[in-house]
Amino acid sequence: MMFLRYAVYRLFTMLITLFVVSILVFAIINLPPGDYLSNQIAELRATGQAEGVAKAEFLRTEYALDRPIWEQYLIWAGFAPGPNGFSGLLQGDFGWSFEFDRPVAEIVGDALWLTVLVNLAAVLFVYMIALPLGVLAAAKSETWVDYTAGFIGYLGLATPNFLLALILFYYGHKYFDLPIGGLMDPIYEGEPMSWPKVKSILLHLIIPTFVIGTSGAAAMMQRLRANMLDELSKPYVETARAKGMAPARLLTKYPLRMAFNPFVADIGNLLPAMVSGSVLVSVVLGLQTIGPSLLTALKSQDQFLAAFILMFVALLTLIGTMISDLLLVLLDPRIRYGARGG
């Protein structure tokens, strides 16, 4: 019952935070002078294209860009009626992309779930690599195992993602016949889901998962190793060792559980870091994620497209943070006690 109350409380705080983030995102997007349509109108007037100016002016009115910034926000979020009534984020209308001349929902439709898929695969890769290597490095401290794991970690941190992408792009195809670019074969784009399409996606995921997850796995491995070494040096471990507890049980019973807390807490930071870190990788590898669209939207001041993508990244961040908080409450009795005390 206490856990359910805490989960409801975290959900409520997440929604409040998302509301505040939406204000900040919309304000920051509109900080640069002008917008896509204003810039377009200036160019059209300079070239004497009266019809284009009329269309751009119509779009400014249609999407309330001629109104004060606070009113634009309320209409965009769906809190106030616009020219077409209540039609904002709350109603499922993500706005119009002026750069692509299409609804934002059409542009990001497939890209959203592909972005989530790529980054979930990268998160799983991070944990599958960092957990065993971090524990092994701590258990075999100052041995060749520790030094090898440390070298792998530093190599992963020092190698830029885009450079690693280019290397694997070439050698993965040359020696392992892995597909080049994209997240599926072109013949499956726009097609309904099927087993051949799933196999194509899984095959295309290998290189992006490795590239995006490498630096995160290296950093997390180093943190887990440091936390484990700190726990292994505490008196309760020496006492358990003196009483003859088996080394494997000694390692996993308490030290790993205590060192695992920051490991779980990193979920909240890992998801947005993966999304933001995969933008350049997505461009290099030609991935159909939201990264390239965000880059284009920011360059052209396509405010509705950029704002929605940033809100999506913020939502991933908040969901990741909530998941990590709930897992910590389940894993650590001290946190549960603290929740009751609050």
Coordinates of C-alpha atoms in Angstrom, one line a residue, residues 132-328:
P132 CA 29.6 -8.2 -15.1
L133 CA 32.8 -6.2 -16.0
G134 CA 32.3 -3.7 -13.1
V135 CA 31.8 -6.5 -10.5
L136 CA 34.7 -8.6 -12.0
A137 CA 37.1 -5.6 -12.0
A138 CA 36.3 -4.9 -8.3
A139 CA 36.6 -8.5 -7.3
K140 CA 39.9 -8.9 -9.1
S141 CA 41.2 -5.5 -8.1
E142 CA 44.8 -4.7 -9.2
T143 CA 45.1 -7.8 -11.4
W144 CA 45.3 -8.2 -15.1
V145 CA 41.5 -8.6 -15.2
D146 CA 41.1 -5.2 -13.5
Y147 CA 43.6 -3.6 -15.8
T148 CA 42.0 -5.1 -18.9
A149 CA 38.5 -4.0 -17.9
G150 CA 39.9 -0.5 -17.1
F151 CA 41.6 -0.3 -20.5
I152 CA 38.4 -1.3 -22.2
G153 CA 36.5 1.4 -20.2
Y154 CA 38.9 4.2 -21.0
L155 CA 38.9 3.2 -24.6
G156 CA 35.1 3.3 -24.7
L157 CA 35.1 6.7 -23.0
A158 CA 37.8 8.2 -25.3
T159 CA 36.5 7.1 -28.6
P160 CA 33.9 9.5 -30.1
N161 CA 30.6 7.8 -31.1
F162 CA 30.7 9.1 -34.6
L163 CA 34.2 7.8 -35.2
L164 CA 33.2 4.4 -33.8
A165 CA 30.2 4.5 -36.0
L166 CA 32.3 5.1 -39.1
I167 CA 34.7 2.3 -38.2
L168 CA 32.0 -0.3 -37.6
F169 CA 30.1 1.0 -40.6
Y170 CA 33.0 -0.1 -42.8
Y171 CA 34.4 -3.2 -41.1
G172 CA 31.0 -4.6 -39.9
H173 CA 29.9 -4.8 -43.5
K174 CA 33.2 -5.9 -44.9
Y175 CA 33.9 -8.8 -42.5
F176 CA 30.5 -9.7 -41.0
D177 CA 28.2 -8.7 -43.9
L178 CA 26.2 -6.4 -41.5
P179 CA 23.7 -4.1 -43.3
I180 CA 24.9 -0.5 -43.9
G181 CA 22.8 2.3 -42.6
G182 CA 19.1 2.6 -41.6
L183 CA 17.1 0.5 -39.2
M184 CA 15.5 -1.8 -41.7
D185 CA 15.8 -2.8 -45.4
P186 CA 14.2 -0.2 -47.7
I187 CA 11.6 -2.7 -48.9
Y188 CA 10.1 -2.8 -45.4
E189 CA 9.7 0.9 -44.8
G190 CA 6.1 1.9 -44.5
E191 CA 5.0 -1.8 -44.5
P192 CA 3.1 -3.5 -41.7
M193 CA 5.0 -5.4 -39.1
S194 CA 6.0 -9.0 -40.1
W195 CA 8.6 -11.5 -39.1
P196 CA 10.9 -10.7 -42.0
K197 CA 10.7 -7.0 -41.0
V198 CA 11.4 -7.8 -37.4
K199 CA 14.5 -9.8 -38.4
S200 CA 15.7 -6.9 -40.6
I201 CA 15.3 -4.5 -37.7
L202 CA 17.1 -6.7 -35.3
L203 CA 20.0 -7.1 -37.7
H204 CA 20.2 -3.4 -38.4
L205 CA 20.2 -2.7 -34.6
I206 CA 23.5 -4.5 -33.9
I207 CA 25.9 -1.6 -34.9
P208 CA 23.8 1.3 -33.6
T209 CA 23.3 -0.5 -30.2
F210 CA 27.1 -1.1 -29.9
V211 CA 28.0 2.5 -31.0
I212 CA 25.4 4.3 -28.8
G213 CA 25.9 2.1 -25.7
T214 CA 29.7 1.9 -25.6
S215 CA 30.5 5.1 -23.8
G216 CA 27.6 4.7 -21.4
A217 CA 28.7 1.1 -20.6
A218 CA 32.3 2.3 -20.0
A219 CA 31.3 5.1 -17.6
M220 CA 28.9 2.9 -15.7
M221 CA 31.4 0.1 -15.4
Q222 CA 33.9 2.5 -13.8
R223 CA 31.3 3.8 -11.3
L224 CA 30.2 0.3 -10.4
R225 CA 33.8 -0.8 -9.8
A226 CA 34.5 2.2 -7.6
N227 CA 31.3 1.6 -5.6
M228 CA 32.1 -2.1 -5.2
L229 CA 35.6 -1.3 -4.0
D230 CA 34.3 1.1 -1.4
E231 CA 31.8 -1.5 -0.1
L232 CA 34.4 -4.3 -0.1
S233 CA 36.7 -2.2 2.2
K234 CA 34.1 -1.8 4.9
P235 CA 34.3 -3.7 8.3
Y236 CA 31.2 -5.8 7.7
V237 CA 32.8 -7.4 4.7
E238 CA 36.0 -8.2 6.7
T239 CA 33.9 -9.7 9.4
A240 CA 32.0 -11.9 7.0
R241 CA 35.3 -13.0 5.4
A242 CA 36.7 -13.9 8.8
K243 CA 33.7 -16.0 9.5
G244 CA 34.4 -18.1 6.4
M245 CA 31.7 -16.9 4.1
A246 CA 32.2 -18.1 0.5
P247 CA 33.7 -15.4 -1.8
A248 CA 30.9 -15.5 -4.3
R249 CA 28.2 -15.2 -1.6
L250 CA 30.3 -12.5 0.2
L251 CA 30.4 -10.5 -3.0
T252 CA 26.7 -10.7 -3.9
K253 CA 24.9 -10.7 -0.5
Y254 CA 25.6 -7.1 0.6
P255 CA 28.4 -5.3 -1.3
L256 CA 26.7 -5.7 -4.7
R257 CA 23.3 -4.7 -3.4
M258 CA 24.7 -1.5 -1.8
A259 CA 26.8 -0.7 -4.8
F260 CA 23.9 -1.3 -7.1
N261 CA 21.8 1.7 -5.9
P262 CA 23.7 4.3 -8.1
F263 CA 23.6 1.7 -10.9
V264 CA 19.8 1.7 -10.8
A265 CA 19.6 5.5 -10.2
D266 CA 21.5 6.0 -13.5
I267 CA 18.4 4.8 -15.5
G268 CA 17.0 8.3 -15.2
N269 CA 20.1 9.9 -16.8
L270 CA 20.8 7.1 -19.2
L271 CA 17.7 7.4 -21.4
P272 CA 18.0 11.1 -22.3
A273 CA 21.8 10.7 -22.6
M274 CA 21.3 8.0 -25.1
V275 CA 18.8 10.0 -27.2
S276 CA 20.9 13.2 -27.2
G277 CA 24.1 11.2 -27.9
S278 CA 22.6 9.3 -30.7
V279 CA 21.8 12.4 -32.8
L280 CA 25.1 12.5 -34.6
V281 CA 25.3 8.7 -34.8
S282 CA 21.8 8.7 -36.4
V283 CA 23.0 11.2 -39.1
V284 CA 26.2 9.1 -39.7
L285 CA 24.4 5.8 -39.9
G286 CA 21.3 7.1 -41.6
L287 CA 19.0 5.9 -38.8
Q288 CA 15.3 6.7 -39.0
T289 CA 15.1 8.2 -35.5
I290 CA 14.1 11.6 -34.3
G291 CA 17.7 12.8 -34.1
P292 CA 18.1 14.0 -37.7
S293 CA 14.6 15.6 -37.6
L294 CA 15.6 17.5 -34.4
L295 CA 18.8 18.7 -36.0
T296 CA 16.9 20.0 -39.0
A297 CA 14.1 21.6 -36.9
L298 CA 16.6 23.5 -34.8
K299 CA 18.6 24.8 -37.7
S300 CA 15.5 26.0 -39.6
Q301 CA 13.6 27.3 -36.5
D302 CA 10.8 24.9 -37.2
Q303 CA 9.3 25.5 -33.7
F304 CA 6.5 22.9 -33.5
L305 CA 8.6 20.0 -34.6
A306 CA 11.6 21.0 -32.4
A307 CA 9.4 21.6 -29.4
F308 CA 7.6 18.3 -29.7
I309 CA 10.8 16.3 -30.0
L310 CA 12.3 18.1 -27.0
M311 CA 9.2 17.3 -25.0
F312 CA 9.5 13.7 -26.0
V313 CA 13.1 13.6 -24.7
A314 CA 11.9 15.3 -21.5
L315 CA 9.2 12.7 -21.1
L316 CA 11.7 9.9 -21.6
T317 CA 13.9 11.5 -18.9
L318 CA 11.0 11.7 -16.4
I319 CA 9.8 8.2 -17.1
G320 CA 13.4 6.9 -16.6
T321 CA 13.7 8.8 -13.4
M322 CA 10.4 7.5 -12.0
I323 CA 11.3 4.0 -12.9
S324 CA 14.7 4.3 -11.1
D325 CA 13.0 5.8 -8.1
L326 CA 10.5 3.0 -7.8
L327 CA 13.1 0.4 -8.3
L328 CA 15.3 1.9 -5.6

